[in-house]
Coordinates of C-alpha atoms and ligand atoms in Angstrom, one line a residue:
Chain E
E1 CA 21.3 -6.5 48.8
G2 CA 19.0 -9.5 49.7
R3 CA 16.8 -11.0 47.1
S4 CA 17.1 -9.5 43.7
P5 CA 13.8 -8.1 42.3
R6 CA 11.9 -10.4 39.9
P7 CA 13.0 -9.4 36.4
L8 CA 10.4 -7.4 34.6
K9 CA 9.0 -9.8 32.1
I10 CA 7.0 -9.0 29.0
R11 CA 4.7 -12.0 28.3
R12 CA 3.2 -12.2 25.0
Q13 CA 0.0 -14.2 24.9
T14 CA 0.4 -17.6 23.3
V15 CA -2.0 -17.9 20.3
L16 CA -3.4 -21.4 19.9
V17 CA -4.1 -23.1 16.6
N18 CA -7.9 -23.1 17.2
E19 CA -7.9 -19.3 17.8
I20 CA -6.8 -18.7 14.2
K21 CA -9.5 -17.8 11.8
G22 CA -8.8 -20.0 8.8
K23 CA -10.7 -20.5 5.6
P24 CA -13.7 -23.0 5.5
L25 CA -12.6 -26.6 5.2
I26 CA -12.4 -27.9 1.6
I27 CA -11.5 -31.5 1.1
A28 CA -10.4 -34.0 -1.4
S29 CA -11.0 -37.8 -1.8
P30 CA -8.2 -40.3 -2.8
N31 CA -10.2 -41.3 -5.9
D32 CA -10.5 -37.7 -7.3
D33 CA -8.6 -37.1 -10.4
I34 CA -6.0 -34.4 -10.7
T35 CA -8.1 -32.1 -12.9
D36 CA -10.9 -32.0 -10.4
V37 CA -8.5 -31.3 -7.5
A38 CA -6.8 -28.5 -9.5
K39 CA -10.3 -27.0 -10.2
R40 CA -11.1 -27.2 -6.5
L41 CA -7.9 -25.5 -5.5
V42 CA -8.5 -22.7 -8.0
Q43 CA -12.2 -22.2 -7.3
N44 CA -11.5 -21.9 -3.6
N45 CA -8.4 -19.8 -3.9
V46 CA -6.3 -22.1 -1.7
N47 CA -3.1 -24.1 -2.0
H48 CA -3.8 -27.1 0.3
L49 CA -6.5 -29.7 0.6
P50 CA -6.6 -32.5 3.1
V51 CA -7.4 -35.8 1.7
V52 CA -10.1 -37.6 3.9
D53 CA -12.2 -40.7 4.0
S54 CA -16.0 -40.7 4.4
D55 CA -15.6 -40.3 8.1
N56 CA -13.4 -37.2 7.7
K57 CA -10.3 -39.0 8.9
L58 CA -7.1 -37.9 7.4
L59 CA -5.6 -40.0 4.6
G60 CA -3.2 -37.5 3.1
I61 CA -2.7 -34.0 1.7
V62 CA -2.6 -32.5 -1.7
T63 CA -1.2 -29.1 -2.6
S64 CA -0.9 -27.1 -5.7
W65 CA 2.8 -28.1 -5.7
D66 CA 1.6 -31.7 -6.0
I67 CA -0.4 -30.7 -9.0
A68 CA 2.8 -29.2 -10.5
N69 CA 4.4 -32.5 -9.6
A70 CA 1.7 -34.5 -11.4
V71 CA 2.2 -32.2 -14.5
A72 CA 6.0 -32.8 -14.3
K73 CA 5.6 -36.5 -14.0
G74 CA 2.4 -37.0 -16.2
E75 CA 0.4 -38.5 -13.4
N76 CA -3.5 -38.3 -13.5
R77 CA -4.7 -39.7 -10.3
L78 CA -4.6 -38.0 -6.9
K79 CA -3.7 -41.3 -5.2
D80 CA -0.3 -41.2 -7.1
V81 CA 0.7 -37.7 -6.1
M82 CA -0.8 -37.0 -2.7
T83 CA 1.4 -37.0 0.3
K84 CA 0.4 -39.9 2.7
K85 CA 2.7 -39.1 5.7
V86 CA 1.2 -35.9 6.8
V87 CA 2.6 -33.5 9.3
I88 CA -0.4 -32.3 11.3
A89 CA -1.4 -29.6 13.8
R90 CA -3.5 -30.2 17.0
E91 CA -6.2 -27.6 17.9
D92 CA -4.6 -26.8 21.3
E93 CA -1.0 -26.4 20.1
P94 CA 0.6 -22.8 20.1
V95 CA 1.1 -21.3 16.8
D96 CA 4.8 -20.7 17.5
V97 CA 5.3 -24.5 17.6
I98 CA 3.5 -24.8 14.3
A99 CA 5.8 -22.0 12.8
R100 CA 8.8 -24.2 13.8
R101 CA 7.2 -27.3 12.4
I102 CA 6.6 -25.5 9.0
D103 CA 10.3 -24.5 9.0
K104 CA 11.6 -27.9 10.0
H105 CA 9.7 -29.8 7.4
E106 CA 9.8 -27.2 4.6
I107 CA 6.0 -27.3 4.2
S108 CA 3.5 -24.4 3.9
G109 CA 0.4 -25.8 5.6
L110 CA -0.8 -28.4 8.1
P111 CA -4.2 -30.0 8.5
I112 CA -5.7 -29.3 11.9
I113 CA -6.8 -32.5 13.6
D114 CA -9.2 -32.7 16.6
K115 CA -9.2 -35.1 19.5
N116 CA -11.2 -37.7 17.5
N117 CA -8.7 -37.6 14.7
R118 CA -11.0 -35.8 12.4
V119 CA -9.9 -32.9 10.1
K120 CA -11.1 -29.6 11.3
G121 CA -9.3 -27.2 8.9
M122 CA -5.9 -26.1 7.6
I123 CA -3.3 -23.8 9.2
T124 CA -0.9 -22.3 6.7
A125 CA 2.3 -20.1 6.6
E126 CA 0.0 -17.2 5.4
D127 CA -2.1 -17.6 8.5
I128 CA 1.0 -17.3 10.7
S129 CA 2.5 -14.4 8.6
R130 CA -0.9 -12.6 9.1
L131 CA -0.8 -13.2 12.8
M132 CA 2.6 -11.5 12.9
C133 CA 1.3 -8.4 11.5
V134 CA -1.7 -8.4 13.8
R135 CA 0.6 -8.8 16.8
N136 CA 2.9 -6.1 15.8
V137 CA 0.0 -3.7 15.4
E138 CA -1.3 -4.6 18.8
E139 CA 2.2 -4.1 20.3
G140 CA 2.6 -0.8 18.5
V141 CA 5.8 -1.9 16.7
Chain W
E1 CA 5.8 15.0 40.9
G2 CA 7.6 16.8 38.0
R3 CA 8.3 15.1 34.8
S4 CA 7.1 11.5 34.6
P5 CA 9.8 9.0 33.8
R6 CA 10.2 7.9 30.2
P7 CA 8.0 4.7 29.8
L8 CA 10.0 1.6 29.6
K9 CA 9.9 0.7 26.0
I10 CA 10.7 -2.7 24.5
R11 CA 11.8 -2.2 21.0
R12 CA 12.0 -5.1 18.8
Q13 CA 14.4 -4.7 15.9
T14 CA 12.9 -4.2 12.6
V15 CA 14.0 -6.9 10.2
L16 CA 14.4 -5.8 6.6
V17 CA 13.7 -7.9 3.5
N18 CA 17.4 -8.0 2.4
E19 CA 18.3 -9.5 5.9
I20 CA 16.2 -12.6 5.2
K21 CA 18.1 -15.6 4.0
G22 CA 16.0 -16.8 1.2
K23 CA 16.5 -19.6 -1.4
P24 CA 18.6 -19.1 -4.5
L25 CA 16.9 -17.2 -7.2
I26 CA 15.2 -19.5 -9.8
I27 CA 13.4 -17.8 -12.7
A28 CA 11.0 -18.5 -15.6
S29 CA 10.7 -16.9 -18.9
P30 CA 7.4 -16.0 -20.6
N31 CA 7.9 -18.5 -23.4
D32 CA 8.4 -21.5 -21.2
D33 CA 5.8 -24.1 -21.4
I34 CA 3.8 -25.2 -18.3
T35 CA 5.4 -28.7 -18.0
D36 CA 8.9 -27.1 -17.9
V37 CA 7.8 -24.6 -15.3
A38 CA 6.1 -27.4 -13.3
K39 CA 9.4 -29.4 -13.4
R40 CA 11.4 -26.4 -12.2
L41 CA 9.1 -25.8 -9.3
V42 CA 9.3 -29.4 -8.3
Q43 CA 13.1 -29.9 -8.8
N44 CA 13.8 -26.7 -6.7
N45 CA 11.1 -27.4 -4.1
V46 CA 9.6 -24.0 -4.4
N47 CA 6.1 -22.6 -5.0
H48 CA 6.9 -19.3 -6.8
L49 CA 9.0 -18.3 -9.7
P50 CA 9.4 -14.7 -11.0
V51 CA 9.0 -14.5 -14.7
V52 CA 11.8 -12.2 -16.1
D53 CA 13.2 -10.9 -19.4
S54 CA 16.8 -11.4 -20.4
D55 CA 17.8 -8.3 -18.4
N56 CA 16.4 -9.9 -15.2
K57 CA 13.6 -7.4 -15.2
L58 CA 10.3 -8.6 -13.8
L59 CA 7.5 -9.5 -16.3
G60 CA 5.3 -11.5 -14.1
I61 CA 5.0 -14.3 -11.5
V62 CA 4.0 -18.0 -11.6
T63 CA 3.1 -20.2 -8.7
S64 CA 2.2 -23.8 -8.3
W65 CA -1.4 -22.4 -7.9
D66 CA -1.1 -21.1 -11.5
I67 CA -0.1 -24.7 -12.6
A68 CA -3.2 -26.0 -10.9
N69 CA -5.1 -23.2 -12.9
A70 CA -3.4 -24.3 -16.1
V71 CA -4.6 -27.9 -15.4
A72 CA -8.1 -26.7 -14.6
K73 CA -8.4 -24.7 -17.7
G74 CA -6.3 -26.9 -20.1
E75 CA -3.7 -24.1 -20.8
N76 CA -0.2 -25.1 -21.9
R77 CA 1.7 -21.8 -22.1
L78 CA 3.1 -19.9 -19.2
K79 CA 2.1 -16.6 -20.9
D80 CA -1.5 -17.6 -20.6
V81 CA -1.5 -18.3 -16.8
M82 CA 1.2 -16.1 -15.3
T83 CA 0.2 -13.1 -13.3
K84 CA 1.4 -9.9 -14.9
K85 CA 0.4 -7.4 -12.3
V86 CA 2.9 -8.3 -9.6
V87 CA 2.9 -7.2 -6.0
I88 CA 6.6 -6.7 -5.1
A89 CA 8.9 -6.2 -2.1
R90 CA 11.9 -3.7 -2.1
E91 CA 15.1 -4.8 -0.4
D92 CA 15.0 -2.1 2.3
E93 CA 11.4 -2.6 3.3
P94 CA 10.5 -4.0 6.8
V95 CA 9.3 -7.5 6.9
D96 CA 6.2 -6.5 8.8
V97 CA 5.1 -4.4 6.0
I98 CA 5.5 -7.5 3.7
A99 CA 3.4 -9.6 6.0
R100 CA 0.6 -7.0 5.8
R101 CA 1.0 -6.9 2.0
I102 CA 0.8 -10.7 1.8
D103 CA -2.4 -10.6 3.9
K104 CA -4.0 -7.8 1.9
H105 CA -3.5 -9.5 -1.5
E106 CA -4.0 -13.1 -0.4
I107 CA -0.8 -14.2 -1.9
S108 CA 2.0 -16.2 -0.5
G109 CA 5.3 -14.7 -2.0
L110 CA 6.6 -11.5 -3.5
P111 CA 9.6 -10.9 -5.8
I112 CA 12.3 -8.8 -4.3
I113 CA 13.3 -5.9 -6.6
D114 CA 16.5 -3.9 -6.3
K115 CA 17.0 -0.2 -7.1
N116 CA 17.6 -1.0 -10.7
N117 CA 14.4 -2.9 -11.0
R118 CA 16.1 -6.2 -11.2
V119 CA 14.8 -9.3 -9.6
K120 CA 17.0 -10.3 -6.5
G121 CA 15.0 -13.2 -5.0
M122 CA 11.7 -14.1 -3.4
I123 CA 10.2 -13.5 0.0
T124 CA 7.5 -15.9 1.1
A125 CA 5.0 -16.4 3.9
E126 CA 7.2 -19.4 4.9
D127 CA 10.2 -17.0 5.4
I128 CA 8.1 -14.7 7.6
S129 CA 6.6 -17.7 9.5
R130 CA 10.3 -18.9 10.1
L131 CA 11.3 -15.4 11.3
M132 CA 8.4 -15.5 13.9
C133 CA 9.9 -18.6 15.5
V134 CA 13.4 -17.3 15.4
R135 CA 12.2 -14.0 17.1
N136 CA 10.2 -15.8 19.7
V137 CA 13.3 -18.0 20.6
E138 CA 15.4 -14.9 21.0
E139 CA 12.8 -13.2 23.0
G140 CA 12.5 -16.3 25.2
V141 CA 8.8 -16.5 24.6
Ligands
LIG1 C1 -4.4 -15.2 -5.2 S1 -3.3 -16.5 -4.8 C2 -4.3 -17.6 -4.2 C3 -3.8 -18.8 -3.5 C4 -3.0 -18.6 -2.2 N1 -3.6 -17.6 -1.3 C5 -1.6 -18.2 -2.6 O1 -1.0 -17.2 -2.0 O2 -1.0 -18.8 -3.4 C6 -2.9 -17.2 -6.3 C7 -2.5 -16.2 -7.4 O3 -1.8 -15.2 -6.9 C8 -0.8 -14.9 -7.8 N2 0.3 -14.3 -7.1 C9 1.1 -14.9 -6.3 N3 2.1 -14.0 -5.8 C10 1.8 -12.9 -6.4 C11 2.4 -11.5 -6.4 N4 3.5 -11.3 -5.6 N5 1.9 -10.5 -7.0 C12 0.7 -10.7 -7.8 N6 0.2 -11.9 -7.9 C13 0.7 -12.9 -7.2 C14 -0.4 -16.1 -8.5 O4 0.2 -15.9 -9.7 C15 -1.7 -16.8 -8.5 O5 -2.4 -16.5 -9.7

């Protein structure tokens, strides 16, 4: 008998946040009004904008869902509908961890923050869904 | 030499659309106005509503992105902003196929349609992202 053989282990490579090809960074400022933010979302075909200061530090996030919320409540200013407590992703985190975070917080996108706390981009559930189909093709499933 | 052994094959189970636990079905009607649709999205914490007739047959889809579009363009009626050519998912399709469809069309959710062409629910990029984290936990990755 002796030592049992090391179990065969299939290791999938961990994909990190900064390996995902996201869209170019589009931002909003807290003083923007809702109509301008809505136009920016539509023109860039995105659902999420990080709200940043002049130094590109994160102040909040606004999504098209927040625009719906502004319509529902009759608000006009971004300040009043943006989310200020933001769930973020770090550049060196594994994407699986982000998938769990999206699930846990029932959100659909997270700003990606670098070591200097500056906003680098967004990672969304669509990006992760896309990754799944790429992985399955590579694995031949 | 002789026959080479069958290669060890790790088969991941294919998950089908109707095995996903989605949210309860919330719908919209083409005559709804934008403010009501916005309220329904916000109250139910969703981003997508299938637009159906009285027989639950699909007429279109409206998302919070379309609400942003309505704000950007000053439209008030759902009819004028909903998308009428809808990309759908069938109940017995594999989720991987849906992930590719989401990627291809740059959308984030598809209405699930049964054999009688009635709307059963929605499948979203968030659902697929969630599935990825469940699968990875099961596989111990
Ligand atoms: C092209 S996406 C762009 C924003 C973002 N990528 C997203 O997925 O929401 C926004 C448009 O797609 C439309 N759309 C969403 N789901 C759809 C589907 N299953 N079939 C057709 N159009 C859809 C919406 O009505 C909206 O007008």
